Amino acid sequence: MLTALSIMLGLAIALGLLLGYAALKFKVDGDPLIAKIDAILPQTQCGQCGYPGCKPYATAIAHGEADINQCPPGGDAGVRALADLLGVEYKPLNGEPKPKSVAFIDENTCIGCTLCIQACPVDAILGAAKHMHTIISSECTGCELCVAPCPVDCISMTPVAETPENWKWKYPTIPIVPVAHQG
Amino acid sequence: MNAIIQFTQKLNGIFKFHGGVHPPGNKSSSTQAPIADVTLPALLTLPLRQHVGHLPKVKIQVGEHVLKGQLLAEAEGAVSAAIHAPTSGTIVAIEEAVIPHPSSLPDYCIRLQPDGKDAWVAHTGQDWRNTERSALIQSLTGSGIVGMGGATFPTQIKLRTDGKSNIHTLVINAAECEPYISCDDMLMRERADGIVQGVLIAQHLMSAEKVVIGIEDNKPLAIAAMQEAVKNTDIQVKIVPTLYPSGDARRLVYLLLGQEIAHDKRSTQEGIQVFNVATMLALHRYFDHGEPSISRIVTITGNVAQPQNFEVLFGTPVSHLLAAAGGVGTDTSHYIMGGPMMGFDLPDANVPVTKASNCIIAASPGLFPSAPPAMPCIRCTRCADACPVSLQPQELYWFAKSDNFEKARDYDLFDCIECGACSYVCPSHIPLVQYYRYAKSEIIATDKAKEAADLARERNEARLARIEREKQERAQKHAERAQGAKKAAEKMVAAADSDQAQTGATADEAKKAAIAAAIARAKAQKEAQAATGEAPKNMAAPSASVQQEIADIDARRAAVGLSEADSPAMQDADKQAKIAAAIAKAKAAKAAAQTGHSATSATSAVVDPEKQAKTDPAIARARAAKAAAEASKNVSELAAPQLTTTASADQEKQAKIAAAIARAKAAKAAAEAAKIAATAGNTDDAKE
């Protein structure tokens, strides 16, 4: 009886120590799910989901506070990827995805107030106080956060033009050819 | 039977790859006539994008006259190629124009108007056998030579030996497997010696031990010419059976060497480098004659009167070539650049020939009947049998059609060479390659978006970290400053405790000194104003009431007709009035001094009795007013007895004026007194 008890107690202590050690040794910093969700989000940091950036939205999704269909820049594919990852039902996107655009500063109108620089979440605006600002278009995510703060409305969103470099082959379709009337 | 064929081929050192198709060649029509030159077109259009990699940097300006072979744009970045003037002439524009590209989109082009002289820039060959290899490859960057087979990869990069990969075998691709195209065939027939020279240069540059030229057996004349040309060299000419797509680099390597190159490796990692035969001729021309890449052989065939091969300057419009080939048939529907299997439709016939253009086919419904409508896939796997890369085209089609790109990638979509063999054999006429191209470009776009997102995340995180850091730094600075202020205060308190009286006395003295300094400053300022003759500010801009008063006085003066030279009596009166005014002023000052005296007893700090006398402005003002009134009375009293009877009225007026002046002066004095009193009051406040 006593032997059995001591064995069980000993086992409990040994396993408890082992588990405790493992918990310390293999501790995972941060929530890996948040990182996984964040990897799917398009990182425009636009706040259209109602959260102040992609990471906060990812955190909210991971905690079950936000829906998966609140990210218009991610598009339908983004919602599907999130649904796949989280094992939940696909939901139609809340909002319309816009064509990829980048901000453009009309440099004749810009007064150099730096308000847009402070608003840009990815530091894609170059300039200094009382000096003309300009967009680093390769870094611009098209979040439109710089448009509202501009006191002189000199920022506009320009859709990215199609060039031979970024041109994509289209989905094969059967061309409809007009046929002459018979008789 | 197949086994026997394969066995005999192995005996010949030929290894058959999987799949492949036998489309009708249609090459003989364009090989009847020798390579012809074309006349200079009216305008050459040179797209900057004629190669894989970065756009070159334009080195000329609009309006500049250039010579044949002159550098127009130099290679920029690691993967880039230069562009040279194909003939002498004037640069008329650098603008966007439609380029030969499946997208039919415009891109930057240099427009050159030939002057008809075709004058060469100074150029000489190099002694490449006795020159440092790295220098040769460096100079190749300025040659503009790219892979002429269609891949258009800059040649200097392919020839560069980085030490890691030791190239032991050079494969020269002369298979030219695609139907209709015969430019390499004609090139070998006519310029075999030049090609061999080029091959020797490449062999020298890469120090390759073995060189194999692979030619399909449907070009017997080219084979004969090449075999003749390589006689005194160790170059090997191998005949490969006609089978599409044996011209693909990896297929040809397997055909000639029996070596498969793993799908995630390059042939250079296995020590094998592949060049097109036309690229070798370009190398020979550059190193032996100093001629950069400015022209190529182009097959003009299909629905034209005389299908033929032409030596064409880059930038020549396709329409010009079609005219040179005797014009197109009336039923021509469109133009294909490249072969019928892998080529693409041109947006129109005005696009220029580029470094990649090996063939232009005028298509007609007779030659290329439109494909019947695509039927559903019946999973017959004929495409899988034909696929030279041993893929599962039917699966790839399925995934691409349903936008299941991840799955398509898993099925090695990116190993597809888009040869079109699957579409060719498909009994349902499904445009399979189009689906693969679509899926590929979608995946590439998604990957790029992912890269951009990762970059954006990185930048966003960096920004947030920076903001946080700045916040902390600010908070730290504030804390430090607060601590510093506290310490200083403590120190002061301690000092006050130990030496309170002394500190108080010194503080008083310091304050007094400060006041004295301020007064001295004010005086100095006043003196400076006087010295420069500058009117004091209150005179420069008098108030409305003062102005009114001045105006009144002036008006009265004018009415009286007063002038200094009027009469001695008047002068006297004036003088007397002045005296009266002076007396009044003195009285006012005295009165003010008296009031000041009474105030002085109340205040402890006495510096200047005169100044401190005017502490109480109200009293001073009152006294001054009284004094002024007395003065005016005095004036009239004084003036009255001396008045002559005739001028009595005038005198009276003058007296009034004098009184008014006295009043004004008194008021001024009072105002000054008030001002000083105010400062005195302030200093008193400060003292307390």
PDB file of N, CA, C and O in Angstrom, chain A residues 38-45 55 117-124 136 138-139 141 162-174, chain B residues 49 99 101-103 105-107 344 374 400-401 403 431 434-435 437-438 441-442 445 448 450 453-457 459-461 463 466:
ATOM      1  N   ASP A  38      -1.175  36.873 -39.723  1.00  0.00           N
ATOM      2  CA  ASP A  38      -0.531  38.097 -40.202  1.00  0.00           C
ATOM      3  C   ASP A  38       0.171  37.861 -41.535  1.00  0.00           C
ATOM      4  O   ASP A  38       0.224  38.750 -42.384  1.00  0.00           O
ATOM      5  N   ALA A  39       0.677  36.642 -41.718  1.00  0.00           N
ATOM      6  CA  ALA A  39       1.375  36.326 -42.975  1.00  0.00           C
ATOM      7  C   ALA A  39       0.416  36.323 -44.152  1.00  0.00           C
ATOM      8  O   ALA A  39       0.819  36.580 -45.288  1.00  0.00           O
ATOM      9  N   ILE A  40      -0.862  36.015 -43.892  1.00  0.00           N
ATOM     10  CA  ILE A  40      -1.845  35.991 -44.985  1.00  0.00           C
ATOM     11  C   ILE A  40      -2.312  37.404 -45.326  1.00  0.00           C
ATOM     12  O   ILE A  40      -2.554  37.721 -46.484  1.00  0.00           O
ATOM     13  N   LEU A  41      -2.396  38.259 -44.304  1.00  0.00           N
ATOM     14  CA  LEU A  41      -2.899  39.618 -44.529  1.00  0.00           C
ATOM     15  C   LEU A  41      -1.948  40.396 -45.433  1.00  0.00           C
ATOM     16  O   LEU A  41      -0.744  40.182 -45.403  1.00  0.00           O
ATOM     17  N   PRO A  42      -2.499  41.308 -46.240  1.00  0.00           N
ATOM     18  CA  PRO A  42      -1.682  41.967 -47.281  1.00  0.00           C
ATOM     19  C   PRO A  42      -0.744  43.057 -46.769  1.00  0.00           C
ATOM     20  O   PRO A  42      -0.004  43.625 -47.554  1.00  0.00           O
ATOM     21  N   GLN A  43      -0.786  43.386 -45.504  1.00  0.00           N
ATOM     22  CA  GLN A  43       0.136  44.360 -44.898  1.00  0.00           C
ATOM     23  C   GLN A  43       0.024  45.750 -45.493  1.00  0.00           C
ATOM     24  O   GLN A  43       1.010  46.480 -45.575  1.00  0.00           O
ATOM     25  N   THR A  44      -1.167  46.106 -45.938  1.00  0.00           N
ATOM     26  CA  THR A  44      -1.335  47.488 -46.393  1.00  0.00           C
ATOM     27  C   THR A  44      -1.411  48.431 -45.213  1.00  0.00           C
ATOM     28  O   THR A  44      -1.204  49.623 -45.354  1.00  0.00           O
ATOM     29  N   GLN A  45      -1.729  47.918 -44.023  1.00  0.00           N
ATOM     30  CA  GLN A  45      -1.854  48.696 -42.787  1.00  0.00           C
ATOM     31  C   GLN A  45      -2.885  49.790 -42.954  1.00  0.00           C
ATOM     32  O   GLN A  45      -2.748  50.878 -42.414  1.00  0.00           O
ATOM     33  N   LYS A  55      -1.395  43.626 -38.001  1.00  0.00           N
ATOM     34  CA  LYS A  55      -1.073  42.822 -36.812  1.00  0.00           C
ATOM     35  C   LYS A  55      -2.213  42.877 -35.785  1.00  0.00           C
ATOM     36  O   LYS A  55      -2.641  41.827 -35.287  1.00  0.00           O
ATOM     37  N   ILE A 117       3.558  62.340 -43.917  1.00  0.00           N
ATOM     38  CA  ILE A 117       4.701  61.517 -43.498  1.00  0.00           C
ATOM     39  C   ILE A 117       4.393  60.841 -42.174  1.00  0.00           C
ATOM     40  O   ILE A 117       4.700  59.661 -41.970  1.00  0.00           O
ATOM     41  N   GLN A 118       3.736  61.621 -41.293  1.00  0.00           N
ATOM     42  CA  GLN A 118       3.384  61.050 -39.996  1.00  0.00           C
ATOM     43  C   GLN A 118       2.301  59.989 -40.133  1.00  0.00           C
ATOM     44  O   GLN A 118       2.203  59.071 -39.319  1.00  0.00           O
ATOM     45  N   ALA A 119       1.468  60.119 -41.178  1.00  0.00           N
ATOM     46  CA  ALA A 119       0.359  59.174 -41.337  1.00  0.00           C
ATOM     47  C   ALA A 119       0.803  57.871 -41.997  1.00  0.00           C
ATOM     48  O   ALA A 119       0.196  56.825 -41.782  1.00  0.00           O
ATOM     49  N   CYS A 120       1.867  57.917 -42.807  1.00  0.00           N
ATOM     50  CA  CYS A 120       2.257  56.738 -43.588  1.00  0.00           C
ATOM     51  C   CYS A 120       2.730  55.601 -42.668  1.00  0.00           C
ATOM     52  O   CYS A 120       3.680  55.769 -41.913  1.00  0.00           O
ATOM     53  N   PRO A 121       2.070  54.425 -42.761  1.00  0.00           N
ATOM     54  CA  PRO A 121       2.447  53.340 -41.853  1.00  0.00           C
ATOM     55  C   PRO A 121       3.722  52.612 -42.262  1.00  0.00           C
ATOM     56  O   PRO A 121       4.259  51.839 -41.490  1.00  0.00           O
ATOM     57  N   VAL A 122       4.186  52.828 -43.487  1.00  0.00           N
ATOM     58  CA  VAL A 122       5.369  52.092 -43.948  1.00  0.00           C
ATOM     59  C   VAL A 122       6.517  53.029 -44.341  1.00  0.00           C
ATOM     60  O   VAL A 122       7.436  52.639 -45.048  1.00  0.00           O
ATOM     61  N   ASP A 123       6.457  54.266 -43.882  1.00  0.00           N
ATOM     62  CA  ASP A 123       7.519  55.243 -44.168  1.00  0.00           C
ATOM     63  C   ASP A 123       7.835  55.333 -45.660  1.00  0.00           C
ATOM     64  O   ASP A 123       8.992  55.324 -46.057  1.00  0.00           O
ATOM     65  N   ALA A 124       6.776  55.409 -46.460  1.00  0.00           N
ATOM     66  CA  ALA A 124       6.991  55.451 -47.910  1.00  0.00           C
ATOM     67  C   ALA A 124       6.926  56.870 -48.454  1.00  0.00           C
ATOM     68  O   ALA A 124       6.897  57.065 -49.650  1.00  0.00           O
ATOM     69  N   ILE A 136       7.573  57.200 -52.283  1.00  0.00           N
ATOM     70  CA  ILE A 136       8.441  56.138 -52.812  1.00  0.00           C
ATOM     71  C   ILE A 136       7.473  55.064 -53.292  1.00  0.00           C
ATOM     72  O   ILE A 136       6.986  54.259 -52.499  1.00  0.00           O
ATOM     73  N   SER A 138       7.558  52.369 -54.896  1.00  0.00           N
ATOM     74  CA  SER A 138       7.812  50.936 -54.749  1.00  0.00           C
ATOM     75  C   SER A 138       7.504  50.459 -53.336  1.00  0.00           C
ATOM     76  O   SER A 138       7.306  49.273 -53.113  1.00  0.00           O
ATOM     77  N   GLU A 139       7.467  51.370 -52.377  1.00  0.00           N
ATOM     78  CA  GLU A 139       7.184  50.988 -50.990  1.00  0.00           C
ATOM     79  C   GLU A 139       5.737  51.266 -50.605  1.00  0.00           C
ATOM     80  O   GLU A 139       5.281  50.823 -49.553  1.00  0.00           O
ATOM     81  N   THR A 141       1.919  51.026 -50.105  1.00  0.00           N
ATOM     82  CA  THR A 141       0.989  49.897 -50.086  1.00  0.00           C
ATOM     83  C   THR A 141      -0.395  50.298 -50.590  1.00  0.00           C
ATOM     84  O   THR A 141      -1.269  49.459 -50.703  1.00  0.00           O
ATOM     85  N   GLU A 162      -0.532  49.005 -66.198  1.00  0.00           N
ATOM     86  CA  GLU A 162      -0.049  47.730 -66.713  1.00  0.00           C
ATOM     87  C   GLU A 162       1.102  47.993 -67.691  1.00  0.00           C
ATOM     88  O   GLU A 162       0.976  48.783 -68.617  1.00  0.00           O
ATOM     89  N   THR A 163       2.231  47.356 -67.432  1.00  0.00           N
ATOM     90  CA  THR A 163       3.387  47.503 -68.306  1.00  0.00           C
ATOM     91  C   THR A 163       3.779  46.103 -68.791  1.00  0.00           C
ATOM     92  O   THR A 163       3.323  45.107 -68.230  1.00  0.00           O
ATOM     93  N   PRO A 164       4.630  46.028 -69.830  1.00  0.00           N
ATOM     94  CA  PRO A 164       5.053  44.696 -70.262  1.00  0.00           C
ATOM     95  C   PRO A 164       5.697  43.893 -69.134  1.00  0.00           C
ATOM     96  O   PRO A 164       5.723  42.671 -69.172  1.00  0.00           O
ATOM     97  N   GLU A 165       6.213  44.607 -68.123  1.00  0.00           N
ATOM     98  CA  GLU A 165       6.886  43.907 -67.037  1.00  0.00           C
ATOM     99  C   GLU A 165       5.902  43.231 -66.087  1.00  0.00           C
ATOM    100  O   GLU A 165       6.135  42.120 -65.631  1.00  0.00           O
ATOM    101  N   ASN A 166       4.810  43.945 -65.750  1.00  0.00           N
ATOM    102  CA  ASN A 166       3.882  43.357 -64.783  1.00  0.00           C
ATOM    103  C   ASN A 166       2.641  42.768 -65.460  1.00  0.00           C
ATOM    104  O   ASN A 166       1.694  42.374 -64.789  1.00  0.00           O
ATOM    105  N   TRP A 167       2.647  42.709 -66.767  1.00  0.00           N
ATOM    106  CA  TRP A 167       1.508  42.190 -67.503  1.00  0.00           C
ATOM    107  C   TRP A 167       1.320  40.707 -67.223  1.00  0.00           C
ATOM    108  O   TRP A 167       2.287  39.974 -67.017  1.00  0.00           O
ATOM    109  N   LYS A 168       0.039  40.299 -67.167  1.00  0.00           N
ATOM    110  CA  LYS A 168      -0.252  38.895 -66.864  1.00  0.00           C
ATOM    111  C   LYS A 168      -1.015  38.265 -68.030  1.00  0.00           C
ATOM    112  O   LYS A 168      -1.842  38.918 -68.660  1.00  0.00           O
ATOM    113  N   TRP A 169      -0.741  36.995 -68.264  1.00  0.00           N
ATOM    114  CA  TRP A 169      -1.521  36.267 -69.251  1.00  0.00           C
ATOM    115  C   TRP A 169      -2.946  36.147 -68.732  1.00  0.00           C
ATOM    116  O   TRP A 169      -3.160  35.914 -67.544  1.00  0.00           O
ATOM    117  N   LYS A 170      -3.893  36.284 -69.645  1.00  0.00           N
ATOM    118  CA  LYS A 170      -5.296  36.266 -69.230  1.00  0.00           C
ATOM    119  C   LYS A 170      -5.833  34.837 -69.251  1.00  0.00           C
ATOM    120  O   LYS A 170      -5.290  33.951 -69.914  1.00  0.00           O
ATOM    121  N   TYR A 171      -6.897  34.660 -68.527  1.00  0.00           N
ATOM    122  CA  TYR A 171      -7.584  33.370 -68.503  1.00  0.00           C
ATOM    123  C   TYR A 171      -8.095  33.089 -69.918  1.00  0.00           C
ATOM    124  O   TYR A 171      -8.674  33.968 -70.562  1.00  0.00           O
ATOM    125  N   PRO A 172      -7.849  31.871 -70.437  1.00  0.00           N
ATOM    126  CA  PRO A 172      -8.247  31.599 -71.827  1.00  0.00           C
ATOM    127  C   PRO A 172      -9.754  31.721 -72.017  1.00  0.00           C
ATOM    128  O   PRO A 172     -10.531  31.150 -71.253  1.00  0.00           O
ATOM    129  N   THR A 173     -10.119  32.487 -72.994  1.00  0.00           N
ATOM    130  CA  THR A 173     -11.540  32.624 -73.327  1.00  0.00           C
ATOM    131  C   THR A 173     -11.691  32.379 -74.814  1.00  0.00           C
ATOM    132  O   THR A 173     -10.740  32.498 -75.588  1.00  0.00           O
ATOM    133  N   ILE A 174     -12.897  32.059 -75.206  1.00  0.00           N
ATOM    134  CA  ILE A 174     -13.156  31.844 -76.627  1.00  0.00           C
ATOM    135  C   ILE A 174     -13.552  33.190 -77.224  1.00  0.00           C
ATOM    136  O   ILE A 174     -14.527  33.807 -76.782  1.00  0.00           O
TER     137      ILE A 174
ATOM    138  N   ARG B  49      13.625  47.353 -74.094  1.00  0.00           N
ATOM    139  CA  ARG B  49      13.439  46.029 -73.519  1.00  0.00           C
ATOM    140  C   ARG B  49      13.554  44.985 -74.628  1.00  0.00           C
ATOM    141  O   ARG B  49      12.570  44.612 -75.243  1.00  0.00           O
ATOM    142  N   ILE B  99       5.615  47.442 -78.568  1.00  0.00           N
ATOM    143  CA  ILE B  99       6.756  46.565 -78.798  1.00  0.00           C
ATOM    144  C   ILE B  99       6.246  45.157 -79.114  1.00  0.00           C
ATOM    145  O   ILE B  99       5.112  44.818 -78.768  1.00  0.00           O
ATOM    146  N   HIS B 101       5.522  42.083 -78.080  1.00  0.00           N
ATOM    147  CA  HIS B 101       5.382  41.435 -76.779  1.00  0.00           C
ATOM    148  C   HIS B 101       3.952  40.895 -76.747  1.00  0.00           C
ATOM    149  O   HIS B 101       3.045  41.542 -77.274  1.00  0.00           O
ATOM    150  N   PRO B 102       3.720  39.743 -76.138  1.00  0.00           N
ATOM    151  CA  PRO B 102       2.351  39.202 -76.131  1.00  0.00           C
ATOM    152  C   PRO B 102       1.333  40.166 -75.533  1.00  0.00           C
ATOM    153  O   PRO B 102       0.148  40.072 -75.827  1.00  0.00           O
ATOM    154  N   SER B 103       1.787  41.119 -74.713  1.00  0.00           N
ATOM    155  CA  SER B 103       0.839  42.024 -74.065  1.00  0.00           C
ATOM    156  C   SER B 103       0.321  43.097 -75.007  1.00  0.00           C
ATOM    157  O   SER B 103      -0.688  43.728 -74.717  1.00  0.00           O
ATOM    158  N   LEU B 105       1.479  45.899 -75.278  1.00  0.00           N
ATOM    159  CA  LEU B 105       1.548  47.168 -74.551  1.00  0.00           C
ATOM    160  C   LEU B 105       2.736  47.988 -75.049  1.00  0.00           C
ATOM    161  O   LEU B 105       3.707  47.431 -75.549  1.00  0.00           O
ATOM    162  N   PRO B 106       2.644  49.298 -74.919  1.00  0.00           N
ATOM    163  CA  PRO B 106       3.788  50.123 -75.336  1.00  0.00           C
ATOM    164  C   PRO B 106       4.892  50.109 -74.289  1.00  0.00           C
ATOM    165  O   PRO B 106       4.648  49.848 -73.117  1.00  0.00           O
ATOM    166  N   ASP B 107       6.094  50.388 -74.759  1.00  0.00           N
ATOM    167  CA  ASP B 107       7.252  50.467 -73.862  1.00  0.00           C
ATOM    168  C   ASP B 107       8.235  51.472 -74.481  1.00  0.00           C
ATOM    169  O   ASP B 107       8.060  51.903 -75.618  1.00  0.00           O
ATOM    170  N   PHE B 344       3.838  34.289 -80.654  1.00  0.00           N
ATOM    171  CA  PHE B 344       2.662  35.043 -80.221  1.00  0.00           C
ATOM    172  C   PHE B 344       2.202  35.939 -81.361  1.00  0.00           C
ATOM    173  O   PHE B 344       2.983  36.271 -82.260  1.00  0.00           O
ATOM    174  N   ALA B 374     -13.065  24.351 -77.825  1.00  0.00           N
ATOM    175  CA  ALA B 374     -12.492  23.377 -76.893  1.00  0.00           C
ATOM    176  C   ALA B 374     -13.592  22.512 -76.301  1.00  0.00           C
ATOM    177  O   ALA B 374     -14.651  22.999 -75.922  1.00  0.00           O
ATOM    178  N   ALA B 400      -5.184  24.662 -63.033  1.00  0.00           N
ATOM    179  CA  ALA B 400      -5.111  26.030 -63.553  1.00  0.00           C
ATOM    180  C   ALA B 400      -6.502  26.553 -63.852  1.00  0.00           C
ATOM    181  O   ALA B 400      -6.828  27.706 -63.578  1.00  0.00           O
ATOM    182  N   LYS B 401      -7.353  25.686 -64.374  1.00  0.00           N
ATOM    183  CA  LYS B 401      -8.696  26.106 -64.765  1.00  0.00           C
ATOM    184  C   LYS B 401      -9.504  26.496 -63.536  1.00  0.00           C
ATOM    185  O   LYS B 401     -10.320  27.417 -63.589  1.00  0.00           O
ATOM    186  N   ASP B 403      -8.286  27.698 -60.789  1.00  0.00           N
ATOM    187  CA  ASP B 403      -7.513  28.649 -59.980  1.00  0.00           C
ATOM    188  C   ASP B 403      -6.896  28.005 -58.740  1.00  0.00           C
ATOM    189  O   ASP B 403      -6.668  28.682 -57.740  1.00  0.00           O
ATOM    190  N   PRO B 431      -6.829  24.694 -75.288  1.00  0.00           N
ATOM    191  CA  PRO B 431      -5.592  25.510 -75.335  1.00  0.00           C
ATOM    192  C   PRO B 431      -4.828  25.388 -74.017  1.00  0.00           C
ATOM    193  O   PRO B 431      -4.794  26.323 -73.205  1.00  0.00           O
ATOM    194  N   GLN B 434      -2.167  27.960 -72.786  1.00  0.00           N
ATOM    195  CA  GLN B 434      -2.720  29.240 -72.329  1.00  0.00           C
ATOM    196  C   GLN B 434      -3.109  29.173 -70.860  1.00  0.00           C
ATOM    197  O   GLN B 434      -2.921  30.133 -70.106  1.00  0.00           O
ATOM    198  N   TYR B 435      -3.648  28.018 -70.470  1.00  0.00           N
ATOM    199  CA  TYR B 435      -4.003  27.857 -69.054  1.00  0.00           C
ATOM    200  C   TYR B 435      -2.756  27.880 -68.182  1.00  0.00           C
ATOM    201  O   TYR B 435      -2.752  28.469 -67.101  1.00  0.00           O
ATOM    202  N   ARG B 437       0.111  29.308 -68.867  1.00  0.00           N
ATOM    203  CA  ARG B 437       0.681  30.656 -68.834  1.00  0.00           C
ATOM    204  C   ARG B 437      -0.109  31.537 -67.865  1.00  0.00           C
ATOM    205  O   ARG B 437       0.465  32.315 -67.098  1.00  0.00           O
ATOM    206  N   TYR B 438      -1.426  31.362 -67.932  1.00  0.00           N
ATOM    207  CA  TYR B 438      -2.286  32.131 -67.035  1.00  0.00           C
ATOM    208  C   TYR B 438      -1.937  31.808 -65.578  1.00  0.00           C
ATOM    209  O   TYR B 438      -1.722  32.710 -64.754  1.00  0.00           O
ATOM    210  N   SER B 441       1.507  33.218 -64.555  1.00  0.00           N
ATOM    211  CA  SER B 441       1.594  34.660 -64.278  1.00  0.00           C
ATOM    212  C   SER B 441       0.802  35.022 -63.032  1.00  0.00           C
ATOM    213  O   SER B 441       1.188  35.950 -62.319  1.00  0.00           O
ATOM    214  N   GLU B 442      -0.275  34.277 -62.747  1.00  0.00           N
ATOM    215  CA  GLU B 442      -0.998  34.560 -61.511  1.00  0.00           C
ATOM    216  C   GLU B 442      -0.143  34.217 -60.295  1.00  0.00           C
ATOM    217  O   GLU B 442      -0.101  34.971 -59.317  1.00  0.00           O
ATOM    218  N   ALA B 445       2.535  36.792 -59.880  1.00  0.00           N
ATOM    219  CA  ALA B 445       1.985  38.035 -59.331  1.00  0.00           C
ATOM    220  C   ALA B 445       1.709  37.884 -57.840  1.00  0.00           C
ATOM    221  O   ALA B 445       1.999  38.795 -57.050  1.00  0.00           O
ATOM    222  N   LYS B 448       4.917  38.013 -55.960  1.00  0.00           N
ATOM    223  CA  LYS B 448       5.423  39.388 -55.879  1.00  0.00           C
ATOM    224  C   LYS B 448       4.653  40.169 -54.816  1.00  0.00           C
ATOM    225  O   LYS B 448       5.243  40.940 -54.049  1.00  0.00           O
ATOM    226  N   LYS B 450       3.238  38.962 -52.265  1.00  0.00           N
ATOM    227  CA  LYS B 450       3.651  38.431 -50.962  1.00  0.00           C
ATOM    228  C   LYS B 450       4.965  39.077 -50.526  1.00  0.00           C
ATOM    229  O   LYS B 450       5.129  39.466 -49.376  1.00  0.00           O
ATOM    230  N   ALA B 453       4.264  42.476 -49.452  1.00  0.00           N
ATOM    231  CA  ALA B 453       3.617  42.482 -48.141  1.00  0.00           C
ATOM    232  C   ALA B 453       4.651  42.270 -47.044  1.00  0.00           C
ATOM    233  O   ALA B 453       4.608  42.920 -46.005  1.00  0.00           O
ATOM    234  N   ASP B 454       5.591  41.371 -47.297  1.00  0.00           N
ATOM    235  CA  ASP B 454       6.631  41.121 -46.301  1.00  0.00           C
ATOM    236  C   ASP B 454       7.467  42.376 -46.064  1.00  0.00           C
ATOM    237  O   ASP B 454       7.804  42.721 -44.932  1.00  0.00           O
ATOM    238  N   LEU B 455       7.770  43.048 -47.161  1.00  0.00           N
ATOM    239  CA  LEU B 455       8.548  44.282 -47.069  1.00  0.00           C
ATOM    240  C   LEU B 455       7.767  45.329 -46.287  1.00  0.00           C
ATOM    241  O   LEU B 455       8.315  46.014 -45.416  1.00  0.00           O
ATOM    242  N   ALA B 456       6.460  45.420 -46.596  1.00  0.00           N
ATOM    243  CA  ALA B 456       5.613  46.402 -45.923  1.00  0.00           C
ATOM    244  C   ALA B 456       5.541  46.095 -44.433  1.00  0.00           C
ATOM    245  O   ALA B 456       5.583  46.997 -43.599  1.00  0.00           O
ATOM    246  N   ARG B 457       5.455  44.804 -44.099  1.00  0.00           N
ATOM    247  CA  ARG B 457       5.391  44.417 -42.688  1.00  0.00           C
ATOM    248  C   ARG B 457       6.674  44.837 -41.974  1.00  0.00           C
ATOM    249  O   ARG B 457       6.647  45.414 -40.892  1.00  0.00           O
ATOM    250  N   ARG B 459       8.736  47.168 -42.819  1.00  0.00           N
ATOM    251  CA  ARG B 459       8.815  48.623 -42.704  1.00  0.00           C
ATOM    252  C   ARG B 459       7.876  49.135 -41.622  1.00  0.00           C
ATOM    253  O   ARG B 459       8.206  50.064 -40.880  1.00  0.00           O
ATOM    254  N   ASN B 460       6.696  48.533 -41.551  1.00  0.00           N
ATOM    255  CA  ASN B 460       5.724  48.951 -40.544  1.00  0.00           C
ATOM    256  C   ASN B 460       6.259  48.656 -39.146  1.00  0.00           C
ATOM    257  O   ASN B 460       6.166  49.482 -38.244  1.00  0.00           O
ATOM    258  N   GLU B 461       6.842  47.465 -38.995  1.00  0.00           N
ATOM    259  CA  GLU B 461       7.376  47.099 -37.687  1.00  0.00           C
ATOM    260  C   GLU B 461       8.527  48.012 -37.299  1.00  0.00           C
ATOM    261  O   GLU B 461       8.637  48.450 -36.151  1.00  0.00           O
ATOM    262  N   ARG B 463       8.892  51.044 -38.234  1.00  0.00           N
ATOM    263  CA  ARG B 463       8.331  52.350 -37.911  1.00  0.00           C
ATOM    264  C   ARG B 463       7.770  52.361 -36.494  1.00  0.00           C
ATOM    265  O   ARG B 463       8.024  53.283 -35.713  1.00  0.00           O
ATOM    266  N   ARG B 466      10.450  52.424 -34.043  1.00  0.00           N
ATOM    267  CA  ARG B 466      11.085  53.731 -33.988  1.00  0.00           C
ATOM    268  C   ARG B 466      10.251  54.701 -33.147  1.00  0.00           C
ATOM    269  O   ARG B 466      10.770  55.423 -32.299  1.00  0.00           O
TER     270      ARG B 466
END
